[in-house]
mmCIF file of C-alpha atoms in Angstrom:
data_model
loop_
_atom_site.group_PDB
_atom_site.id
_atom_site.type_symbol
_atom_site.label_atom_id
_atom_site.label_comp_id
_atom_site.label_asym_id
_atom_site.label_seq_id
_atom_site.Cartn_x
_atom_site.Cartn_y
_atom_site.Cartn_z
ATOM 1 C CA UNK A 33 5.121 13.437 15.790
ATOM 2 C CA UNK A 34 5.852 10.946 12.976
ATOM 3 C CA UNK A 35 2.363 9.107 11.791
ATOM 4 C CA UNK A 36 3.856 5.592 12.843
ATOM 5 C CA UNK A 37 4.435 6.856 16.138
ATOM 6 C CA UNK A 38 1.371 8.848 16.861
ATOM 7 C CA UNK A 39 -0.336 5.498 15.878
ATOM 8 C CA UNK A 40 1.762 3.308 18.143
ATOM 9 C CA UNK A 41 1.041 5.602 20.816
ATOM 10 C CA UNK A 42 -2.920 5.264 20.084
ATOM 11 C CA UNK A 43 -2.676 1.584 20.269
ATOM 12 C CA UNK A 44 -0.713 1.350 23.021
ATOM 13 C CA UNK A 45 -3.156 3.674 25.029
ATOM 14 C CA UNK A 46 -6.322 1.765 23.733
ATOM 15 C CA UNK A 47 -4.621 -1.354 24.731
ATOM 16 C CA UNK A 48 -3.987 -0.253 28.492
ATOM 17 C CA UNK A 49 -7.391 1.066 28.698
ATOM 18 C CA UNK A 50 -8.846 -2.287 27.672
ATOM 19 C CA UNK A 51 -6.210 -4.280 30.034
ATOM 20 C CA UNK A 52 -6.988 -2.107 32.898
ATOM 21 C CA UNK A 53 -10.989 -2.998 32.295
ATOM 22 C CA UNK A 54 -10.550 -6.259 32.107
ATOM 23 C CA UNK A 55 -8.490 -6.679 35.161
ATOM 24 C CA UNK A 56 -10.397 -4.508 36.949
ATOM 25 C CA UNK A 57 -13.160 -6.817 36.137
ATOM 26 C CA UNK A 58 -11.590 -10.129 37.419
ATOM 27 C CA UNK A 59 -10.469 -8.295 40.634
ATOM 28 C CA UNK A 60 -13.863 -7.183 41.228
ATOM 29 C CA UNK A 61 -14.894 -10.573 40.377
ATOM 30 C CA UNK A 62 -12.706 -12.144 42.870
ATOM 31 C CA UNK A 63 -12.943 -9.811 45.744
ATOM 32 C CA UNK A 64 -16.410 -10.928 46.546
ATOM 33 C CA UNK A 65 -14.945 -13.938 47.618
ATOM 34 C CA UNK A 66 -12.340 -12.870 49.571
ATOM 35 C CA UNK A 67 -13.971 -9.768 51.176
ATOM 36 C CA UNK A 68 -17.612 -10.951 51.565
ATOM 37 C CA UNK A 69 -18.220 -8.291 53.940
ATOM 38 C CA UNK A 70 -17.626 -5.215 52.133
ATOM 39 C CA UNK A 71 -20.197 -3.632 50.013
ATOM 40 C CA UNK A 72 -19.925 -3.775 46.222
ATOM 41 C CA UNK A 73 -19.659 -0.084 46.209
ATOM 42 C CA UNK A 74 -16.355 -0.226 48.177
ATOM 43 C CA UNK A 75 -14.947 -3.304 46.634
ATOM 44 C CA UNK A 76 -15.351 -1.104 43.289
ATOM 45 C CA UNK A 77 -13.728 1.483 44.746
ATOM 46 C CA UNK A 78 -10.757 -0.431 45.832
ATOM 47 C CA UNK A 79 -10.573 -2.620 42.708
ATOM 48 C CA UNK A 80 -10.056 0.641 40.810
ATOM 49 C CA UNK A 81 -7.387 2.048 42.889
ATOM 50 C CA UNK A 82 -5.532 -1.033 43.276
ATOM 51 C CA UNK A 83 -5.377 -1.923 39.681
ATOM 52 C CA UNK A 84 -4.024 2.021 39.107
ATOM 53 C CA UNK A 85 -1.546 1.367 41.825
ATOM 54 C CA UNK A 86 -0.248 -2.300 39.779
ATOM 55 C CA UNK A 87 0.015 0.099 36.309
ATOM 56 C CA UNK A 88 2.979 1.591 38.403
ATOM 57 C CA UNK A 89 4.849 -2.238 38.706
ATOM 58 C CA UNK A 90 3.216 -3.591 35.124
ATOM 59 C CA UNK A 91 3.824 -0.630 32.776
ATOM 60 C CA UNK A 92 7.556 0.136 33.484
ATOM 61 C CA UNK A 93 8.173 -3.664 33.279
ATOM 62 C CA UNK A 94 6.262 -3.821 30.191
ATOM 63 C CA UNK A 95 8.544 -1.195 28.370
ATOM 64 C CA UNK A 96 11.773 -2.150 29.700
ATOM 65 C CA UNK A 97 11.395 -5.749 28.453
ATOM 66 C CA UNK A 98 10.471 -4.144 24.696
ATOM 67 C CA UNK A 99 13.262 -1.732 25.008
ATOM 68 C CA UNK A 100 15.713 -4.665 25.401
ATOM 69 C CA UNK A 101 14.091 -6.742 23.063
ATOM 70 C CA UNK A 102 14.214 -3.840 20.531
ATOM 71 C CA UNK A 103 17.884 -3.180 20.795
ATOM 72 C CA UNK A 104 19.753 -5.179 18.572
ATOM 73 C CA UNK A 105 22.869 -4.425 19.524
ATOM 74 C CA UNK A 106 22.434 -5.999 22.683
ATOM 75 C CA UNK A 107 24.103 -9.532 22.630
ATOM 76 C CA UNK A 108 21.851 -12.296 23.094
ATOM 77 C CA UNK A 109 22.980 -13.497 26.578
ATOM 78 C CA UNK A 110 22.980 -10.069 27.963
ATOM 79 C CA UNK A 111 19.822 -9.565 26.857
ATOM 80 C CA UNK A 112 18.241 -12.889 28.758
ATOM 81 C CA UNK A 113 20.355 -11.926 31.798
ATOM 82 C CA UNK A 114 18.563 -8.358 31.597
ATOM 83 C CA UNK A 115 15.018 -10.041 31.094
ATOM 84 C CA UNK A 116 15.927 -12.158 34.329
ATOM 85 C CA UNK A 117 16.909 -9.120 36.421
ATOM 86 C CA UNK A 118 13.860 -6.780 35.294
ATOM 87 C CA UNK A 119 11.100 -9.523 36.086
ATOM 88 C CA UNK A 120 12.720 -10.538 39.328
ATOM 89 C CA UNK A 121 12.828 -6.453 40.149
ATOM 90 C CA UNK A 122 8.919 -6.595 39.170
ATOM 91 C CA UNK A 123 7.822 -9.491 40.823
ATOM 92 C CA UNK A 124 9.421 -7.834 44.201
ATOM 93 C CA UNK A 125 8.050 -4.837 43.409
ATOM 94 C CA UNK A 126 4.434 -6.499 42.728
ATOM 95 C CA UNK A 127 4.692 -8.063 46.003
ATOM 96 C CA UNK A 128 5.634 -5.007 47.577
ATOM 97 C CA UNK A 129 3.030 -2.913 46.613
ATOM 98 C CA UNK A 130 0.589 -6.441 46.996
ATOM 99 C CA UNK A 131 1.685 -7.098 50.474
ATOM 100 C CA UNK A 132 2.460 -3.222 52.055
ATOM 101 C CA UNK A 133 0.051 -1.236 50.589
ATOM 102 C CA UNK A 134 -3.102 -3.215 49.302
ATOM 103 C CA UNK A 135 -4.107 -5.256 52.012
ATOM 104 C CA UNK A 136 -3.418 -3.221 54.954
ATOM 105 C CA UNK A 137 -4.044 0.263 53.415
ATOM 106 C CA UNK A 138 -6.779 -0.643 51.128
ATOM 107 C CA UNK A 139 -8.528 -3.776 52.422
ATOM 108 C CA UNK A 140 -7.588 -3.120 56.126
ATOM 109 C CA UNK A 141 -6.819 -6.667 56.394
ATOM 110 C CA UNK A 142 -3.729 -9.025 56.662
ATOM 111 C CA UNK A 143 -2.508 -10.632 53.785
ATOM 112 C CA UNK A 144 -3.330 -14.403 54.064
ATOM 113 C CA UNK A 145 -2.876 -17.743 52.041
ATOM 114 C CA UNK A 146 -6.283 -19.364 51.464
ATOM 115 C CA UNK A 147 -7.754 -16.789 54.268
ATOM 116 C CA UNK A 148 -5.923 -18.884 57.287
ATOM 117 C CA UNK A 149 -2.238 -18.953 57.257
ATOM 118 C CA UNK A 150 -0.724 -15.410 57.089
ATOM 119 C CA UNK A 151 1.386 -14.654 54.088
ATOM 120 C CA UNK A 152 4.976 -13.345 53.995
ATOM 121 C CA UNK A 153 6.247 -10.826 51.544
ATOM 122 C CA UNK A 154 7.709 -13.505 49.382
ATOM 123 C CA UNK A 155 7.436 -17.336 49.532
ATOM 124 C CA UNK A 156 6.977 -19.500 46.478
ATOM 125 C CA UNK A 157 3.398 -19.540 46.098
ATOM 126 C CA UNK A 158 2.860 -16.004 46.174
ATOM 127 C CA UNK A 159 5.783 -15.142 44.047
ATOM 128 C CA UNK A 160 4.489 -17.272 41.720
ATOM 129 C CA UNK A 161 0.892 -15.654 41.571
ATOM 130 C CA UNK A 162 2.888 -12.396 40.835
ATOM 131 C CA UNK A 163 5.115 -13.647 38.192
ATOM 132 C CA UNK A 164 2.122 -15.426 36.306
ATOM 133 C CA UNK A 165 0.076 -11.885 36.515
ATOM 134 C CA UNK A 166 3.047 -10.100 35.265
ATOM 135 C CA UNK A 167 4.009 -12.459 32.718
ATOM 136 C CA UNK A 168 0.441 -12.453 31.275
ATOM 137 C CA UNK A 169 0.538 -8.786 31.003
ATOM 138 C CA UNK A 170 3.911 -8.748 29.342
ATOM 139 C CA UNK A 171 2.722 -11.646 26.853
ATOM 140 C CA UNK A 172 -0.396 -9.441 25.678
ATOM 141 C CA UNK A 173 1.912 -6.316 25.370
ATOM 142 C CA UNK A 174 4.163 -8.198 23.106
ATOM 143 C CA UNK A 175 1.592 -9.495 21.241
ATOM 144 C CA UNK A 176 0.219 -6.108 20.565
ATOM 145 C CA UNK A 177 3.562 -4.713 19.642
ATOM 146 C CA UNK A 178 4.742 -7.178 17.376
ATOM 147 C CA UNK A 179 1.421 -7.505 15.867
ATOM 148 C CA UNK A 180 1.673 -3.521 15.228
ATOM 149 C CA UNK A 181 5.036 -3.856 13.819
ATOM 150 C CA UNK A 182 4.390 -6.630 11.348
ATOM 151 C CA UNK A 183 1.569 -4.573 10.374
ATOM 152 C CA UNK A 184 3.900 -1.117 9.706
ATOM 153 C CA UNK A 185 6.036 -3.373 7.898
ATOM 154 C CA UNK A 186 3.505 -4.545 5.396
ATOM 155 C CA UNK A 187 2.096 -1.223 5.212
ATOM 156 C CA UNK A 188 5.659 0.033 4.503
ATOM 157 C CA UNK A 189 6.689 -2.618 1.729
ATOM 158 C CA UNK A 190 3.367 -2.231 -0.150
ATOM 159 C CA UNK A 191 4.304 1.401 0.049
ATOM 160 C CA UNK A 192 7.782 0.578 -1.459
ATOM 161 C CA UNK A 193 6.308 -1.626 -3.880
ATOM 162 C CA UNK A 194 3.995 1.075 -5.199
ATOM 163 C CA UNK A 195 6.637 3.701 -5.204
ATOM 164 C CA UNK A 196 9.007 1.375 -7.013
ATOM 165 C CA UNK A 197 5.937 0.489 -9.841
ATOM 166 C CA UNK A 198 5.262 4.123 -10.193
ATOM 167 C CA UNK A 199 8.899 5.141 -10.622
ATOM 168 C CA UNK A 200 8.829 1.948 -13.404
ATOM 169 C CA UNK A 201 5.919 3.106 -14.823
ATOM 170 C CA UNK A 202 7.062 6.529 -15.355
ATOM 171 C CA UNK A 203 10.478 5.142 -16.987
ATOM 172 C CA UNK A 204 8.344 3.417 -19.227
ATOM 173 C CA UNK A 205 6.235 5.940 -20.290
ATOM 174 C CA UNK A 206 9.543 7.984 -20.748
ATOM 175 C CA UNK A 207 10.410 5.590 -23.756
ATOM 176 C CA UNK A 208 7.861 6.757 -25.986
ATOM 177 C CA UNK A 209 9.540 7.295 -29.384
ATOM 178 C CA UNK A 210 11.222 10.732 -29.166
ATOM 179 C CA UNK A 211 11.629 10.969 -32.930
ATOM 180 C CA UNK A 212 8.085 11.648 -33.415
ATOM 181 C CA UNK A 213 8.631 15.395 -31.940
ATOM 182 C CA UNK A 214 11.691 15.721 -33.966
ATOM 183 C CA UNK A 215 9.973 14.516 -37.240
ATOM 184 C CA UNK A 216 7.333 16.574 -36.681
ATOM 185 C CA UNK A 217 8.939 19.761 -36.160
ATOM 186 C CA UNK A 218 10.898 18.718 -39.739
ATOM 187 C CA UNK A 219 7.687 18.279 -41.366
ATOM 188 C CA UNK A 220 6.402 21.769 -39.994
ATOM 189 C CA UNK A 221 9.622 23.339 -41.189
ATOM 190 C CA UNK A 222 8.933 22.207 -44.464
ATOM 191 C CA UNK A 223 5.527 23.415 -44.375
ATOM 192 C CA UNK A 224 6.411 26.741 -43.209
ATOM 193 C CA UNK A 225 8.764 27.206 -45.950
ATOM 194 C CA UNK A 226 5.838 25.856 -48.574
ATOM 195 C CA UNK A 227 3.619 28.682 -46.566
ATOM 196 C CA UNK A 228 1.067 25.620 -46.565
ATOM 197 C CA UNK A 229 -2.546 26.421 -45.081
ATOM 198 C CA UNK A 230 -2.431 23.403 -42.775
ATOM 199 C CA UNK A 231 0.603 24.733 -40.871
ATOM 200 C CA UNK A 232 -1.281 26.918 -38.158
ATOM 201 C CA UNK A 233 -3.308 23.748 -37.219
ATOM 202 C CA UNK A 234 -0.987 21.237 -37.338
ATOM 203 C CA UNK A 235 1.163 23.469 -34.752
ATOM 204 C CA UNK A 236 -1.861 23.831 -32.656
ATOM 205 C CA UNK A 237 -2.227 19.996 -32.615
ATOM 206 C CA UNK A 238 1.573 19.238 -32.096
ATOM 207 C CA UNK A 239 0.757 21.761 -29.104
ATOM 208 C CA UNK A 240 -2.170 19.596 -27.647
ATOM 209 C CA UNK A 241 -0.093 16.054 -27.929
ATOM 210 C CA UNK A 242 2.969 17.868 -26.548
ATOM 211 C CA UNK A 243 0.560 19.198 -23.307
ATOM 212 C CA UNK A 244 -0.845 16.048 -23.018
ATOM 213 C CA UNK A 245 2.734 14.126 -22.745
ATOM 214 C CA UNK A 246 3.886 16.605 -20.351
ATOM 215 C CA UNK A 247 1.123 17.181 -17.996
ATOM 216 C CA UNK A 248 -2.144 15.023 -18.554
ATOM 217 C CA UNK A 249 0.190 11.892 -18.517
ATOM 218 C CA UNK A 250 1.870 12.664 -15.057
ATOM 219 C CA UNK A 251 -1.423 11.741 -13.855
ATOM 220 C CA UNK A 252 -2.213 8.086 -12.809
ATOM 221 C CA UNK A 253 -5.761 8.270 -14.731
ATOM 222 C CA UNK A 254 -7.269 10.169 -17.070
ATOM 223 C CA UNK A 255 -10.616 9.833 -19.041
ATOM 224 C CA UNK A 256 -10.657 7.603 -22.021
ATOM 225 C CA UNK A 257 -12.177 10.514 -24.187
ATOM 226 C CA UNK A 258 -9.316 12.362 -23.270
ATOM 227 C CA UNK A 259 -6.957 9.643 -24.085
ATOM 228 C CA UNK A 260 -8.943 9.463 -28.001
ATOM 229 C CA UNK A 261 -8.882 12.921 -28.543
ATOM 230 C CA UNK A 262 -4.986 12.649 -27.886
ATOM 231 C CA UNK A 263 -4.923 9.721 -30.462
ATOM 232 C CA UNK A 264 -6.630 11.628 -32.668
ATOM 233 C CA UNK A 265 -4.263 14.473 -32.690
ATOM 234 C CA UNK A 266 -1.490 12.426 -33.035
ATOM 235 C CA UNK A 267 -3.252 10.757 -36.098
ATOM 236 C CA UNK A 268 -3.512 14.030 -37.959
ATOM 237 C CA UNK A 269 -0.067 15.098 -37.563
ATOM 238 C CA UNK A 270 1.386 11.610 -38.847
ATOM 239 C CA UNK A 271 -0.828 12.187 -41.632
ATOM 240 C CA UNK A 272 1.329 14.843 -42.791
ATOM 241 C CA UNK A 273 4.316 12.443 -43.175
ATOM 242 C CA UNK A 274 1.967 9.647 -45.081
ATOM 243 C CA UNK A 275 -0.015 11.411 -47.275
ATOM 244 C CA UNK A 276 -0.492 8.327 -48.949
ATOM 245 C CA UNK A 277 -1.981 6.223 -45.954
ATOM 246 C CA UNK A 278 -5.821 5.601 -45.152
ATOM 247 C CA UNK A 279 -6.451 5.900 -41.393
ATOM 248 C CA UNK A 280 -9.888 5.011 -40.007
ATOM 249 C CA UNK A 281 -10.753 5.271 -36.223
ATOM 250 C CA UNK A 282 -13.897 4.669 -34.883
ATOM 251 C CA UNK A 283 -15.254 4.529 -31.531
ATOM 252 C CA UNK A 284 -18.307 3.076 -29.500
ATOM 253 C CA UNK A 285 -17.784 4.421 -25.978
ATOM 254 C CA UNK A 286 -20.880 4.116 -23.569
ATOM 255 C CA UNK A 287 -19.139 5.846 -20.572
ATOM 256 C CA UNK A 288 -16.551 8.524 -21.805
ATOM 257 C CA UNK A 289 -15.334 9.541 -18.053
ATOM 258 C CA UNK A 290 -13.991 6.028 -17.510
ATOM 259 C CA UNK A 291 -10.771 6.224 -16.492
ATOM 260 C CA UNK A 292 -7.433 4.880 -17.748
ATOM 261 C CA UNK A 293 -3.748 5.217 -17.720
ATOM 262 C CA UNK A 294 -2.356 7.698 -20.151
ATOM 263 C CA UNK A 295 -0.226 6.731 -22.980
ATOM 264 C CA UNK A 296 -1.499 3.059 -22.911
ATOM 265 C CA UNK A 297 -3.345 2.909 -26.198
ATOM 266 C CA UNK A 298 -1.340 5.248 -27.923
ATOM 267 C CA UNK A 299 1.695 3.131 -27.999
ATOM 268 C CA UNK A 300 -0.314 0.889 -29.909
ATOM 269 C CA UNK A 301 -0.975 3.399 -32.772
ATOM 270 C CA UNK A 302 2.929 4.875 -32.677
ATOM 271 C CA UNK A 303 3.841 1.190 -33.462
ATOM 272 C CA UNK A 304 1.986 0.985 -36.444
ATOM 273 C CA UNK A 305 3.084 4.264 -37.698
ATOM 274 C CA UNK A 306 6.718 3.334 -36.940
ATOM 275 C CA UNK A 307 6.748 -0.284 -37.891
ATOM 276 C CA UNK A 308 4.374 -0.931 -40.005
ATOM 277 C CA UNK A 309 3.644 1.736 -42.750
ATOM 278 C CA UNK A 310 6.418 4.283 -42.074
ATOM 279 C CA UNK A 311 8.352 3.185 -45.531
ATOM 280 C CA UNK A 312 5.115 1.678 -47.654
ATOM 281 C CA UNK A 313 4.935 2.412 -50.733
ATOM 282 C CA UNK A 314 1.435 0.897 -51.655
ATOM 283 C CA UNK A 315 -1.799 1.372 -50.084
ATOM 284 C CA UNK A 316 -0.795 1.453 -46.656
ATOM 285 C CA UNK A 317 -3.526 1.516 -43.841
ATOM 286 C CA UNK A 318 -4.476 1.564 -40.311
ATOM 287 C CA UNK A 319 -7.645 0.855 -39.061
ATOM 288 C CA UNK A 320 -8.417 1.200 -35.179
ATOM 289 C CA UNK A 321 -11.481 0.510 -33.324
ATOM 290 C CA UNK A 322 -11.986 1.383 -29.834
ATOM 291 C CA UNK A 323 -15.258 0.135 -27.716
ATOM 292 C CA UNK A 324 -16.351 0.399 -24.497
ATOM 293 C CA UNK A 325 -18.993 -1.544 -22.898
ATOM 294 C CA UNK A 326 -20.089 -2.206 -19.327
ATOM 295 C CA UNK A 327 -16.470 -1.880 -18.137
ATOM 296 C CA UNK A 328 -14.746 -3.851 -20.934
ATOM 297 C CA UNK A 329 -12.484 -2.186 -23.022
ATOM 298 C CA UNK A 330 -11.837 -3.708 -26.792
ATOM 299 C CA UNK A 331 -9.112 -2.043 -28.420
ATOM 300 C CA UNK A 332 -8.734 -3.257 -32.207
ATOM 301 C CA UNK A 333 -5.525 -2.004 -34.619
ATOM 302 C CA UNK A 334 -4.944 -3.390 -37.967
ATOM 303 C CA UNK A 335 -2.126 -1.919 -40.181
ATOM 304 C CA UNK A 336 -0.442 -2.965 -43.395
ATOM 305 C CA UNK A 337 2.740 -4.489 -43.300
ATOM 306 C CA UNK A 338 6.072 -3.414 -44.680
ATOM 307 C CA UNK A 339 7.974 -5.558 -46.610
ATOM 308 C CA UNK A 340 11.489 -5.037 -44.766
ATOM 309 C CA UNK A 341 9.984 -4.542 -41.403
ATOM 310 C CA UNK A 342 12.243 -4.092 -38.515
ATOM 311 C CA UNK A 343 10.800 -6.870 -36.529
ATOM 312 C CA UNK A 344 13.610 -6.588 -33.546
ATOM 313 C CA UNK A 345 12.369 -2.920 -32.868
ATOM 314 C CA UNK A 346 8.868 -4.174 -33.162
ATOM 315 C CA UNK A 347 9.474 -6.593 -30.390
ATOM 316 C CA UNK A 348 11.193 -3.778 -27.900
ATOM 317 C CA UNK A 349 8.150 -2.017 -28.350
ATOM 318 C CA UNK A 350 5.958 -4.673 -27.438
ATOM 319 C CA UNK A 351 7.770 -5.503 -24.719
ATOM 320 C CA UNK A 352 7.305 -2.274 -23.083
ATOM 321 C CA UNK A 353 3.502 -2.071 -23.482
ATOM 322 C CA UNK A 354 3.110 -5.667 -21.935
ATOM 323 C CA UNK A 355 5.171 -4.609 -19.115
ATOM 324 C CA UNK A 356 2.934 -1.833 -18.408
ATOM 325 C CA UNK A 357 0.114 -3.433 -18.924
ATOM 326 C CA UNK A 358 1.116 -6.211 -16.362
ATOM 327 C CA UNK A 359 1.577 -3.667 -13.681
ATOM 328 C CA UNK A 360 -1.649 -1.784 -14.308
ATOM 329 C CA UNK A 361 -4.428 -4.091 -15.396
ATOM 330 C CA UNK A 362 -4.362 -7.599 -14.293
ATOM 331 C CA UNK A 363 -7.658 -8.192 -16.168
ATOM 332 C CA UNK A 364 -6.189 -7.936 -19.686
ATOM 333 C CA UNK A 365 -5.628 -9.834 -22.930
ATOM 334 C CA UNK A 366 -3.371 -9.117 -25.621
ATOM 335 C CA UNK A 367 -3.141 -10.863 -28.793
ATOM 336 C CA UNK A 368 -0.606 -10.053 -31.751
ATOM 337 C CA UNK A 369 -1.438 -11.602 -34.903
ATOM 338 C CA UNK A 370 1.304 -11.510 -37.627
ATOM 339 C CA UNK A 371 -0.096 -12.231 -41.046
ATOM 340 C CA UNK A 372 1.954 -12.181 -44.156
ATOM 341 C CA UNK A 373 0.357 -8.599 -45.163
ATOM 342 C CA UNK A 374 -0.843 -6.946 -41.760
ATOM 343 C CA UNK A 375 -0.513 -6.915 -38.283
ATOM 344 C CA UNK A 376 -3.568 -6.984 -35.759
ATOM 345 C CA UNK A 377 -3.272 -5.988 -32.246
ATOM 346 C CA UNK A 378 -6.386 -6.746 -29.854
ATOM 347 C CA UNK A 379 -6.495 -5.736 -26.345
ATOM 348 C CA UNK A 380 -9.133 -6.118 -23.768
ATOM 349 C CA UNK A 381 -9.150 -4.698 -20.325
ATOM 350 C CA UNK A 382 -11.835 -5.426 -17.787
ATOM 351 C CA UNK A 383 -12.090 -2.214 -15.671
ATOM 352 C CA UNK A 384 -13.666 -4.286 -13.128
ATOM 353 C CA UNK A 385 -10.794 -6.419 -12.308
ATOM 354 C CA UNK A 386 -10.216 -5.478 -8.704
ATOM 355 C CA UNK A 387 -6.509 -6.379 -9.223
ATOM 356 C CA UNK A 388 -6.083 -3.227 -11.133
ATOM 357 C CA UNK A 389 -3.923 -0.632 -9.918
#
């Protein structure tokens, strides 16, 4: 059975149990005035039996009306006609059960109006009473079912939004600079030709970075310590190409197990290498500071600026990062300062914000 159908069955079953208790209580209370000579035990027994009998009319009525209501292919005019037919049939059924079964067989008396005048099977007053009893029940059933459907629709919409966000985040993560792998492999190839001693270490670091990007990054959250370790491996690999580059990375973390979405922080480092120092001939630098205190992350990157930087390409990278942050962390601030000789980026994330994904 599908989960939403199981939920529907449970909700409707609970409704009928509560409705039965309510109707039994009201009829039992009413019976002490209608049948004062009966003991409370007899009145209670009769009440429980007659309410079960009424269910033979009420339950088919409720679900017949719901069935017609939910059939979108039935034209409105025909729907109203069916509603009338179903309700009229239910009123006749309700009256038949009341007049011919409840009074003569359960209570052993003849049905009367106001305890005096005998009541017929169908007349205006008793038919109206039956109609109101049935309509009250139908209103409750429709209220429960419409509320259930609205809640189910909200849950489905929420799930679709979540799936859409996950797909968008996956797509954004996949946009990380693919040239990194090719450039690194080319550099490793050059080192291998020279038989450089650092070659095995660089291959190991590249393996760690790729493993992180393929496996760890597939998770929604990862510990901050693992994310920082990946950044450090990335920096070590990049230093092969930028031997003139000065890189500092300081960290002050009070909770290394704090979870964060993978590949968010490293994109700022990639931008610093790609758009800030890749063609610098002078004393290029990148300074990174990561601080986590009381659930608030402060992440600062400052890097030297190229004389012929590709500003359009930089904007594309920042647009990607901003979109990911908007989806993941409502409680964040991101500032980018473009100075004459350097770029400064500062990101603050409040992990306590309840609106974060």
